[in-house]
Amino acid sequence: MDMNASIESATPKRVMSGMRPTGRLHLGHYVGVLKNWVQLQHQYQCHFSIVDWHALTTKYDDTSTLNDNIINLALDWLAAGINPETALIYVQSQVPEIAELHLLLSMITPNKWVETDPTLKDMVKMLHEDLTYGLLGYPILQAADILSVKGDLVPVGKDQLAHLEIARDIVTRFNNLYDTQVFPSPKPLLTETPLLPGVDARKMGKSYGNAIYLSDSEDETWAKLKPGITDPARIKRTDPGQPENCEVIYKYYQVFVPQEGQTLAAEECRSATRGCMDCKKILAEFINEELKPLRQRRIELAKDIGQVQQILERGSAQAKDVCSQTLQDVRKAMKLFNFKPY
Ligand code: TRP
Ligand code: SF4
């Protein structure tokens, strides 16, 4: 019998992921990440971290919005259905063990591993200042996030694979160096993210002002969809359109509208029996309908920020327990100084 396989199937897998608190979440985050996290919490022990130190790696000069951003991110998560009774929701900076692990892992990580990380290189290119030591350590801090809770599975987008590869290399090196099995090797859980463009067809993001936020009202959602990009060849109402060339609106249909509604829109578009404005109105209704319960929850939760803080405090305390245990294992494996024998 394959012992490894049986041991593997016997231990429940741990999921770990994180988001930087840099602003409110938009539809792209919702369909690409959050919906998936909500599913995962039914299958695995999930650890979802608000990684405020990671936010500092690029935004150390202006921290005025950090606290609000943390609360807003928690509100978005909770509203979307992340359940603090099932999943561990915590704030990275409230678990100093992660910083300790980051330091220890940095001792064994060759500089060239981080210097050649393509995702990090992209981040450095966007910088207006010199590369800091903290930003260079970004992938190691991410590895510390994952390894401090002994994460097996890491739901991330493709852009994070390079960071995750470093985490895996660190695990191999650590376990070899200290002849131990302290860390499992974390595997990516790639989601087939339907890449949702912004309403102007550029990447959805706050810098372009083209994002629909979970916290937007129904009117705000409509105001943003109304000027959304359609088939550019369809100029007059009587021109037949081609849904496959309708870069934004029809893409959204494929994400938010059930199959029959998509087919009908495509037919009526091709025969010019539906105008783009009506098409957008129908889409807005579907999006608003899907977001309605979420938005209501968000409004309710926002009335009692103290309660949200309490959820984060409790989650962080629980995460601290988990990470303290890991750090005990790590110090022991590395034979670090200890007043009492291990
Ligand atoms: N780097 C990730 C991002 O930008 C955020 C992150 C930090 C993360 N620590 C993590 C993701 C640990 C997964 C696991 O999206
Ligand atoms: Fe796009 Fe709908 Fe207009 Fe066709 S009718 S071009 S699918 S918005």
mmCIF file of C-alpha atoms and ligand atoms in Angstrom:
data_model
loop_
_atom_site.group_PDB
_atom_site.id
_atom_site.type_symbol
_atom_site.label_atom_id
_atom_site.label_comp_id
_atom_site.label_asym_id
_atom_site.label_seq_id
_atom_site.Cartn_x
_atom_site.Cartn_y
_atom_site.Cartn_z
ATOM 1 C CA MET A 1 0.000 0.000 0.000
ATOM 2 C CA ASP A 2 1.143 3.527 -0.742
ATOM 3 C CA MET A 3 1.549 4.939 2.756
ATOM 4 C CA ASN A 4 2.065 8.486 1.541
ATOM 5 C CA ALA A 5 -1.202 8.511 -0.315
ATOM 6 C CA SER A 6 -3.108 7.192 2.664
ATOM 7 C CA ILE A 7 -1.492 9.672 5.042
ATOM 8 C CA GLU A 8 -2.187 12.428 2.607
ATOM 9 C CA SER A 9 -5.848 11.607 2.258
ATOM 10 C CA ALA A 10 -6.199 11.217 6.020
ATOM 11 C CA THR A 11 -4.996 14.725 6.894
ATOM 12 C CA PRO A 12 -7.420 17.477 6.062
ATOM 13 C CA LYS A 13 -5.812 19.935 3.696
ATOM 14 C CA ARG A 14 -5.230 23.476 4.774
ATOM 15 C CA VAL A 15 -5.958 26.344 2.458
ATOM 16 C CA MET A 16 -4.152 29.649 2.862
ATOM 17 C CA SER A 17 -4.532 32.852 0.906
ATOM 18 C CA GLY A 18 -4.284 36.562 1.426
ATOM 19 C CA MET A 19 -5.169 39.953 0.016
ATOM 20 C CA ARG A 20 -3.480 43.280 0.459
ATOM 21 C CA PRO A 21 -5.734 45.929 2.026
ATOM 22 C CA THR A 22 -5.332 48.527 -0.716
ATOM 23 C CA GLY A 23 -8.940 49.459 -1.460
ATOM 24 C CA ARG A 24 -12.455 48.195 -1.910
ATOM 25 C CA LEU A 25 -13.068 45.011 -3.870
ATOM 26 C CA HIS A 26 -14.649 45.091 -7.315
ATOM 27 C CA LEU A 27 -16.549 42.669 -9.520
ATOM 28 C CA GLY A 28 -13.292 41.213 -10.840
ATOM 29 C CA HIS A 29 -12.215 40.219 -7.314
ATOM 30 C CA TYR A 30 -15.673 38.867 -6.647
ATOM 31 C CA VAL A 31 -15.997 36.520 -9.630
ATOM 32 C CA GLY A 32 -12.286 35.697 -9.787
ATOM 33 C CA VAL A 33 -11.398 35.158 -6.149
ATOM 34 C CA LEU A 34 -14.068 35.633 -3.516
ATOM 35 C CA LYS A 35 -16.674 33.278 -4.961
ATOM 36 C CA ASN A 36 -14.015 30.589 -5.025
ATOM 37 C CA TRP A 37 -12.947 31.248 -1.414
ATOM 38 C CA VAL A 38 -16.562 30.951 -0.292
ATOM 39 C CA GLN A 39 -16.722 27.498 -1.915
ATOM 40 C CA LEU A 40 -13.391 26.398 -0.472
ATOM 41 C CA GLN A 41 -14.442 27.022 3.111
ATOM 42 C CA HIS A 42 -16.925 24.147 2.827
ATOM 43 C CA GLN A 43 -14.189 21.725 1.741
ATOM 44 C CA TYR A 44 -11.084 22.749 3.679
ATOM 45 C CA GLN A 45 -9.791 24.440 6.781
ATOM 46 C CA CYS A 46 -9.269 27.901 5.323
ATOM 47 C CA HIS A 47 -6.935 30.677 6.471
ATOM 48 C CA PHE A 48 -7.622 34.058 4.895
ATOM 49 C CA SER A 49 -5.238 36.810 5.821
ATOM 50 C CA ILE A 50 -5.458 40.561 5.395
ATOM 51 C CA VAL A 51 -1.812 41.095 4.576
ATOM 52 C CA ASP A 52 -1.172 44.653 5.760
ATOM 53 C CA TRP A 53 2.620 44.253 5.875
ATOM 54 C CA HIS A 54 2.536 43.326 2.197
ATOM 55 C CA ALA A 55 0.654 46.565 1.543
ATOM 56 C CA LEU A 56 3.519 48.402 3.291
ATOM 57 C CA THR A 57 6.093 46.990 0.880
ATOM 58 C CA THR A 58 4.961 49.510 -1.713
ATOM 59 C CA LYS A 59 2.903 52.001 0.294
ATOM 60 C CA TYR A 60 5.030 52.740 3.325
ATOM 61 C CA ASP A 61 4.941 56.508 2.746
ATOM 62 C CA ASP A 62 1.190 56.984 3.058
ATOM 63 C CA THR A 63 -0.377 54.834 5.724
ATOM 64 C CA SER A 64 -3.331 57.128 6.409
ATOM 65 C CA THR A 65 -5.806 54.799 4.683
ATOM 66 C CA LEU A 66 -4.446 51.518 6.026
ATOM 67 C CA ASN A 67 -6.867 51.099 8.932
ATOM 68 C CA ASP A 68 -9.924 51.923 6.849
ATOM 69 C CA ASN A 69 -8.730 49.617 4.102
ATOM 70 C CA ILE A 70 -8.418 46.713 6.520
ATOM 71 C CA ILE A 71 -11.966 47.199 7.786
ATOM 72 C CA ASN A 72 -13.314 47.638 4.257
ATOM 73 C CA LEU A 73 -11.614 44.475 3.094
ATOM 74 C CA ALA A 74 -13.066 42.560 6.033
ATOM 75 C CA LEU A 75 -16.502 43.987 5.200
ATOM 76 C CA ASP A 76 -16.183 42.865 1.574
ATOM 77 C CA TRP A 77 -15.123 39.363 2.636
ATOM 78 C CA LEU A 78 -17.861 38.955 5.205
ATOM 79 C CA ALA A 79 -20.526 40.390 2.901
ATOM 80 C CA ALA A 80 -19.466 37.998 0.142
ATOM 81 C CA GLY A 81 -20.020 35.066 2.476
ATOM 82 C CA ILE A 82 -16.672 34.282 4.065
ATOM 83 C CA ASN A 83 -17.805 32.784 7.345
ATOM 84 C CA PRO A 84 -15.648 33.547 10.388
ATOM 85 C CA GLU A 85 -17.095 30.486 12.157
ATOM 86 C CA THR A 86 -15.726 28.225 9.430
ATOM 87 C CA ALA A 87 -12.688 30.011 8.054
ATOM 88 C CA LEU A 88 -9.946 31.799 9.954
ATOM 89 C CA ILE A 89 -9.969 35.492 9.036
ATOM 90 C CA TYR A 90 -7.049 37.442 10.418
ATOM 91 C CA VAL A 91 -4.791 40.438 10.108
ATOM 92 C CA GLN A 92 -1.188 39.580 9.265
ATOM 93 C CA SER A 93 0.364 42.275 11.472
ATOM 94 C CA GLN A 94 -1.511 40.928 14.500
ATOM 95 C CA VAL A 95 0.427 37.672 14.261
ATOM 96 C CA PRO A 96 4.092 38.599 14.871
ATOM 97 C CA GLU A 97 5.090 34.943 14.521
ATOM 98 C CA ILE A 98 4.768 35.501 10.768
ATOM 99 C CA ALA A 99 7.474 38.179 10.972
ATOM 100 C CA GLU A 100 9.691 35.822 12.947
ATOM 101 C CA LEU A 101 9.253 33.122 10.333
ATOM 102 C CA HIS A 102 9.932 35.641 7.569
ATOM 103 C CA LEU A 103 13.234 36.486 9.259
ATOM 104 C CA LEU A 104 14.253 32.857 9.678
ATOM 105 C CA LEU A 105 13.303 31.950 6.109
ATOM 106 C CA SER A 106 15.253 34.951 4.819
ATOM 107 C CA MET A 107 18.404 33.381 6.274
ATOM 108 C CA ILE A 108 18.133 30.375 3.986
ATOM 109 C CA THR A 109 16.821 32.055 0.844
ATOM 110 C CA PRO A 110 19.432 32.908 -1.801
ATOM 111 C CA ASN A 111 19.049 36.463 -3.108
ATOM 112 C CA LYS A 112 18.935 35.291 -6.690
ATOM 113 C CA TRP A 113 15.666 33.448 -6.046
ATOM 114 C CA VAL A 114 13.894 36.691 -5.247
ATOM 115 C CA GLU A 115 15.817 38.833 -7.724
ATOM 116 C CA THR A 116 14.643 36.677 -10.621
ATOM 117 C CA ASP A 117 10.976 36.513 -9.541
ATOM 118 C CA PRO A 118 9.136 37.949 -12.587
ATOM 119 C CA THR A 119 6.119 39.113 -10.551
ATOM 120 C CA LEU A 120 8.405 41.006 -8.208
ATOM 121 C CA LYS A 121 10.274 42.485 -11.178
ATOM 122 C CA ASP A 122 6.968 43.819 -12.493
ATOM 123 C CA MET A 123 6.238 45.417 -9.132
ATOM 124 C CA VAL A 124 9.689 47.008 -9.086
ATOM 125 C CA LYS A 125 9.143 48.442 -12.579
ATOM 126 C CA MET A 126 6.036 50.267 -11.353
ATOM 127 C CA LEU A 127 7.931 51.874 -8.465
ATOM 128 C CA HIS A 128 8.765 55.536 -8.434
ATOM 129 C CA GLU A 129 11.312 55.043 -5.656
ATOM 130 C CA ASP A 130 14.302 52.787 -5.118
ATOM 131 C CA LEU A 131 13.684 49.141 -4.452
ATOM 132 C CA THR A 132 13.559 48.594 -0.716
ATOM 133 C CA TYR A 133 14.796 45.621 1.235
ATOM 134 C CA GLY A 134 11.195 45.067 2.351
ATOM 135 C CA LEU A 135 9.833 44.794 -1.169
ATOM 136 C CA LEU A 136 12.670 42.473 -2.164
ATOM 137 C CA GLY A 137 11.482 40.242 0.677
ATOM 138 C CA TYR A 138 7.885 40.239 -0.583
ATOM 139 C CA PRO A 139 7.946 36.588 -1.777
ATOM 140 C CA ILE A 140 9.590 35.460 1.455
ATOM 141 C CA LEU A 141 6.936 37.210 3.506
ATOM 142 C CA GLN A 142 4.309 35.479 1.376
ATOM 143 C CA ALA A 143 6.049 32.151 1.991
ATOM 144 C CA ALA A 144 5.950 32.945 5.727
ATOM 145 C CA ASP A 145 2.195 33.597 5.460
ATOM 146 C CA ILE A 146 1.615 30.216 3.904
ATOM 147 C CA LEU A 147 4.105 28.180 5.912
ATOM 148 C CA SER A 148 3.219 29.677 9.298
ATOM 149 C CA VAL A 149 -0.135 27.877 9.063
ATOM 150 C CA LYS A 150 1.382 24.915 7.178
ATOM 151 C CA GLY A 151 -0.767 25.639 4.144
ATOM 152 C CA ASP A 152 -1.105 22.855 1.573
ATOM 153 C CA LEU A 153 -3.214 24.646 -1.008
ATOM 154 C CA VAL A 154 -2.985 28.249 -2.082
ATOM 155 C CA PRO A 155 -5.809 29.644 -4.228
ATOM 156 C CA VAL A 156 -4.185 32.325 -6.366
ATOM 157 C CA GLY A 157 -4.160 33.783 -9.839
ATOM 158 C CA LYS A 158 -1.508 32.999 -12.439
ATOM 159 C CA ASP A 159 0.498 36.106 -11.556
ATOM 160 C CA GLN A 160 1.244 34.599 -8.134
ATOM 161 C CA LEU A 161 2.757 31.349 -9.391
ATOM 162 C CA ALA A 162 6.294 32.731 -9.359
ATOM 163 C CA HIS A 163 5.974 33.728 -5.685
ATOM 164 C CA LEU A 164 4.560 30.329 -4.877
ATOM 165 C CA GLU A 165 7.411 28.583 -6.647
ATOM 166 C CA ILE A 166 9.807 30.376 -4.288
ATOM 167 C CA ALA A 167 7.757 29.224 -1.316
ATOM 168 C CA ARG A 168 8.055 25.652 -2.580
ATOM 169 C CA ASP A 169 11.816 26.011 -3.083
ATOM 170 C CA ILE A 170 12.128 27.385 0.430
ATOM 171 C CA VAL A 171 10.241 24.377 1.812
ATOM 172 C CA THR A 172 12.529 21.933 0.011
ATOM 173 C CA ARG A 173 15.603 23.768 1.203
ATOM 174 C CA PHE A 174 14.372 24.064 4.789
ATOM 175 C CA ASN A 175 13.304 20.451 5.073
ATOM 176 C CA ASN A 176 16.622 19.286 3.565
ATOM 177 C CA LEU A 177 18.846 21.581 5.601
ATOM 178 C CA TYR A 178 17.299 20.616 8.908
ATOM 179 C CA ASP A 179 16.331 17.099 7.954
ATOM 180 C CA THR A 180 12.705 17.607 8.864
ATOM 181 C CA GLN A 181 9.169 17.476 7.497
ATOM 182 C CA VAL A 182 7.959 20.584 9.299
ATOM 183 C CA PHE A 183 6.485 22.187 6.186
ATOM 184 C CA PRO A 184 4.236 20.642 3.552
ATOM 185 C CA SER A 185 4.965 21.835 0.029
ATOM 186 C CA PRO A 186 2.224 24.337 -0.850
ATOM 187 C CA LYS A 187 0.470 23.787 -4.172
ATOM 188 C CA PRO A 188 -1.358 26.435 -6.157
ATOM 189 C CA LEU A 189 -5.094 26.108 -6.619
ATOM 190 C CA LEU A 190 -5.545 27.901 -9.900
ATOM 191 C CA THR A 191 -9.056 29.139 -10.531
ATOM 192 C CA GLU A 192 -10.227 29.415 -14.108
ATOM 193 C CA THR A 193 -10.775 33.066 -13.504
ATOM 194 C CA PRO A 194 -13.114 34.597 -16.028
ATOM 195 C CA LEU A 195 -11.017 37.684 -16.625
ATOM 196 C CA LEU A 196 -13.418 40.546 -16.256
ATOM 197 C CA PRO A 197 -12.389 43.756 -18.013
ATOM 198 C CA GLY A 198 -13.240 47.191 -16.679
ATOM 199 C CA VAL A 199 -16.207 49.013 -18.258
ATOM 200 C CA ASP A 200 -13.775 50.768 -20.636
ATOM 201 C CA ALA A 201 -12.252 47.410 -21.695
ATOM 202 C CA ARG A 202 -8.947 48.078 -19.905
ATOM 203 C CA LYS A 203 -7.895 45.975 -16.907
ATOM 204 C CA MET A 204 -10.395 46.491 -14.091
ATOM 205 C CA GLY A 205 -8.728 48.546 -11.404
ATOM 206 C CA LYS A 206 -9.173 51.554 -9.214
ATOM 207 C CA SER A 207 -6.540 53.637 -10.993
ATOM 208 C CA TYR A 208 -8.626 53.646 -14.189
ATOM 209 C CA GLY A 209 -11.964 54.461 -12.545
ATOM 210 C CA ASN A 210 -13.501 51.625 -14.581
ATOM 211 C CA ALA A 211 -14.399 49.246 -11.779
ATOM 212 C CA ILE A 212 -17.769 48.346 -10.321
ATOM 213 C CA TYR A 213 -17.361 47.843 -6.585
ATOM 214 C CA LEU A 214 -19.223 45.433 -4.360
ATOM 215 C CA SER A 215 -20.003 48.424 -2.186
ATOM 216 C CA ASP A 216 -21.412 50.469 -5.088
ATOM 217 C CA SER A 217 -25.170 51.121 -5.028
ATOM 218 C CA GLU A 218 -27.480 49.922 -7.790
ATOM 219 C CA ASP A 219 -27.548 53.425 -9.250
ATOM 220 C CA GLU A 220 -23.763 53.644 -9.226
ATOM 221 C CA THR A 221 -23.583 50.265 -10.949
ATOM 222 C CA TRP A 222 -25.911 51.471 -13.683
ATOM 223 C CA ALA A 223 -24.043 54.758 -14.073
ATOM 224 C CA LYS A 224 -20.845 52.806 -14.712
ATOM 225 C CA LEU A 225 -22.395 50.232 -17.053
ATOM 226 C CA LYS A 226 -24.261 52.805 -19.138
ATOM 227 C CA PRO A 227 -21.195 54.101 -21.029
ATOM 228 C CA GLY A 228 -19.679 50.575 -21.152
ATOM 229 C CA ILE A 229 -17.964 49.423 -24.342
ATOM 230 C CA THR A 230 -20.097 47.473 -26.854
ATOM 231 C CA ASP A 231 -19.480 46.205 -30.403
ATOM 232 C CA PRO A 232 -17.658 49.245 -31.845
ATOM 233 C CA ALA A 233 -19.001 48.462 -35.342
ATOM 234 C CA ARG A 234 -22.584 48.842 -34.160
ATOM 235 C CA ILE A 235 -23.085 52.543 -34.565
ATOM 236 C CA LYS A 236 -26.771 52.994 -35.304
ATOM 237 C CA ARG A 237 -29.564 51.249 -33.421
ATOM 238 C CA THR A 238 -30.548 49.521 -36.680
ATOM 239 C CA ASP A 239 -27.046 48.108 -37.298
ATOM 240 C CA PRO A 240 -26.883 44.408 -36.467
ATOM 241 C CA GLY A 241 -24.222 43.705 -33.816
ATOM 242 C CA GLN A 242 -21.778 40.927 -33.138
ATOM 243 C CA PRO A 243 -21.720 39.813 -29.513
ATOM 244 C CA GLU A 244 -18.246 38.300 -29.953
ATOM 245 C CA ASN A 245 -16.967 41.790 -30.715
ATOM 246 C CA CYS A 246 -18.807 43.285 -27.784
ATOM 247 C CA GLU A 247 -15.771 43.480 -25.587
ATOM 248 C CA VAL A 248 -17.254 44.445 -22.261
ATOM 249 C CA ILE A 249 -21.006 44.115 -22.075
ATOM 250 C CA TYR A 250 -21.277 40.695 -23.651
ATOM 251 C CA LYS A 251 -18.336 39.420 -21.563
ATOM 252 C CA TYR A 252 -20.274 40.473 -18.485
ATOM 253 C CA TYR A 253 -23.311 38.635 -19.870
ATOM 254 C CA GLN A 254 -21.216 35.473 -19.954
ATOM 255 C CA VAL A 255 -20.428 35.879 -16.273
ATOM 256 C CA PHE A 256 -23.638 37.250 -14.771
ATOM 257 C CA VAL A 257 -26.490 36.130 -17.022
ATOM 258 C CA PRO A 258 -27.779 32.535 -17.290
ATOM 259 C CA GLN A 259 -27.301 30.702 -20.583
ATOM 260 C CA GLU A 260 -30.799 31.407 -22.006
ATOM 261 C CA GLY A 261 -30.382 35.099 -21.356
ATOM 262 C CA GLN A 262 -27.022 35.081 -23.119
ATOM 263 C CA THR A 263 -28.419 33.292 -26.157
ATOM 264 C CA LEU A 264 -31.375 35.635 -26.368
ATOM 265 C CA ALA A 265 -29.134 38.707 -26.106
ATOM 266 C CA ALA A 266 -26.864 37.339 -28.839
ATOM 267 C CA GLU A 267 -29.794 36.629 -31.175
ATOM 268 C CA GLU A 268 -31.449 39.987 -30.612
ATOM 269 C CA CYS A 269 -28.102 41.724 -31.023
ATOM 270 C CA ARG A 270 -27.427 40.038 -34.373
ATOM 271 C CA SER A 271 -30.900 40.825 -35.672
ATOM 272 C CA ALA A 272 -30.784 44.369 -34.304
ATOM 273 C CA THR A 273 -34.011 43.792 -32.413
ATOM 274 C CA ARG A 274 -32.290 44.801 -29.179
ATOM 275 C CA GLY A 275 -30.533 48.079 -28.651
ATOM 276 C CA CYS A 276 -27.324 48.329 -26.627
ATOM 277 C CA MET A 277 -28.932 50.535 -24.010
ATOM 278 C CA ASP A 278 -31.658 47.956 -23.350
ATOM 279 C CA CYS A 279 -29.045 45.232 -23.368
ATOM 280 C CA LYS A 280 -27.112 47.079 -20.669
ATOM 281 C CA LYS A 281 -30.254 47.683 -18.619
ATOM 282 C CA ILE A 282 -30.976 43.975 -18.535
ATOM 283 C CA LEU A 283 -27.369 43.266 -17.564
ATOM 284 C CA ALA A 284 -27.482 45.838 -14.756
ATOM 285 C CA GLU A 285 -30.554 44.087 -13.364
ATOM 286 C CA PHE A 286 -28.785 40.733 -13.289
ATOM 287 C CA ILE A 287 -25.662 42.139 -11.657
ATOM 288 C CA ASN A 288 -27.664 44.101 -9.097
ATOM 289 C CA GLU A 289 -29.812 41.069 -8.370
ATOM 290 C CA GLU A 290 -26.766 38.899 -7.715
ATOM 291 C CA LEU A 291 -25.116 41.510 -5.530
ATOM 292 C CA LYS A 292 -28.257 42.479 -3.626
ATOM 293 C CA PRO A 293 -27.896 40.127 -0.636
ATOM 294 C CA LEU A 294 -24.212 40.868 -0.437
ATOM 295 C CA ARG A 295 -24.718 44.612 -0.494
ATOM 296 C CA GLN A 296 -27.428 44.374 2.141
ATOM 297 C CA ARG A 297 -25.135 42.359 4.396
ATOM 298 C CA ARG A 298 -22.357 44.879 3.846
ATOM 299 C CA ILE A 299 -24.597 47.765 4.871
ATOM 300 C CA GLU A 300 -25.748 45.867 7.969
ATOM 301 C CA LEU A 301 -22.198 44.935 8.972
ATOM 302 C CA ALA A 302 -20.935 48.469 8.413
ATOM 303 C CA LYS A 303 -23.395 49.698 11.063
ATOM 304 C CA ASP A 304 -21.382 47.863 13.700
ATOM 305 C CA ILE A 305 -17.678 48.187 12.951
ATOM 306 C CA GLY A 306 -16.931 47.127 16.518
ATOM 307 C CA GLN A 307 -18.316 43.719 15.703
ATOM 308 C CA VAL A 308 -16.153 43.462 12.579
ATOM 309 C CA GLN A 309 -13.124 44.415 14.639
ATOM 310 C CA GLN A 310 -14.024 41.731 17.122
ATOM 311 C CA ILE A 311 -14.205 39.116 14.371
ATOM 312 C CA LEU A 312 -10.734 40.133 13.195
ATOM 313 C CA GLU A 313 -9.400 40.150 16.739
ATOM 314 C CA ARG A 314 -10.739 36.682 17.454
ATOM 315 C CA GLY A 315 -9.476 35.324 14.132
ATOM 316 C CA SER A 316 -6.048 36.837 14.686
ATOM 317 C CA ALA A 317 -5.824 35.278 18.144
ATOM 318 C CA GLN A 318 -6.690 31.881 16.703
ATOM 319 C CA ALA A 319 -4.183 32.330 13.872
ATOM 320 C CA LYS A 320 -1.586 33.264 16.480
ATOM 321 C CA ASP A 321 -2.173 29.949 18.238
ATOM 322 C CA VAL A 322 -1.645 28.034 15.013
ATOM 323 C CA CYS A 323 1.463 30.030 14.054
ATOM 324 C CA SER A 324 3.008 29.795 17.551
ATOM 325 C CA GLN A 325 2.843 26.037 17.289
ATOM 326 C CA THR A 326 4.523 26.131 13.875
ATOM 327 C CA LEU A 327 7.263 28.419 15.183
ATOM 328 C CA GLN A 328 7.923 25.984 18.034
ATOM 329 C CA ASP A 329 8.405 23.262 15.427
ATOM 330 C CA VAL A 330 10.643 25.543 13.363
ATOM 331 C CA ARG A 331 12.896 26.608 16.257
ATOM 332 C CA LYS A 332 13.208 23.019 17.301
ATOM 333 C CA ALA A 333 14.028 21.801 13.774
ATOM 334 C CA MET A 334 16.662 24.541 13.425
ATOM 335 C CA LYS A 335 18.005 23.811 16.922
ATOM 336 C CA LEU A 336 17.764 27.471 17.844
ATOM 337 C CA PHE A 337 18.534 28.775 21.299
ATOM 338 C CA ASN A 338 16.050 27.891 23.961
ATOM 339 C CA PHE A 339 16.212 28.301 27.751
ATOM 340 C CA LYS A 340 14.406 25.048 28.286
ATOM 341 C CA PRO A 341 15.443 21.922 26.401
ATOM 342 C CA TYR A 342 13.045 21.090 23.526
HETATM 343 N N1 TRP B 1 0.804 38.503 -3.166
HETATM 344 C C1 TRP B 1 -0.605 38.249 -3.074
HETATM 345 C C2 TRP B 1 -1.335 39.153 -4.045
HETATM 346 O O1 TRP B 1 -0.850 40.209 -4.368
HETATM 347 C C3 TRP B 1 -1.136 38.465 -1.686
HETATM 348 C C4 TRP B 1 -0.607 37.474 -0.682
HETATM 349 C C5 TRP B 1 0.175 37.745 0.382
HETATM 350 C C6 TRP B 1 -0.884 36.082 -0.648
HETATM 351 N N2 TRP B 1 0.434 36.616 1.100
HETATM 352 C C7 TRP B 1 -0.199 35.572 0.492
HETATM 353 C C8 TRP B 1 -1.602 35.225 -1.478
HETATM 354 C C9 TRP B 1 -0.246 34.226 0.803
HETATM 355 C C10 TRP B 1 -1.641 33.876 -1.153
HETATM 356 C C11 TRP B 1 -0.960 33.377 -0.016
HETATM 357 O O2 TRP B 1 -2.417 38.830 -4.462
HETATM 358 FE FE1 SF4 B 2 -23.225 44.175 -27.001
HETATM 359 FE FE2 SF4 B 2 -25.716 43.811 -26.278
HETATM 360 FE FE3 SF4 B 2 -25.033 45.882 -27.849
HETATM 361 FE FE4 SF4 B 2 -24.963 43.438 -28.808
HETATM 362 S S1 SF4 B 2 -26.777 44.526 -28.089
HETATM 363 S S2 SF4 B 2 -23.376 44.997 -29.041
HETATM 364 S S3 SF4 B 2 -24.330 42.246 -27.008
HETATM 365 S S4 SF4 B 2 -24.414 45.547 -25.718
#
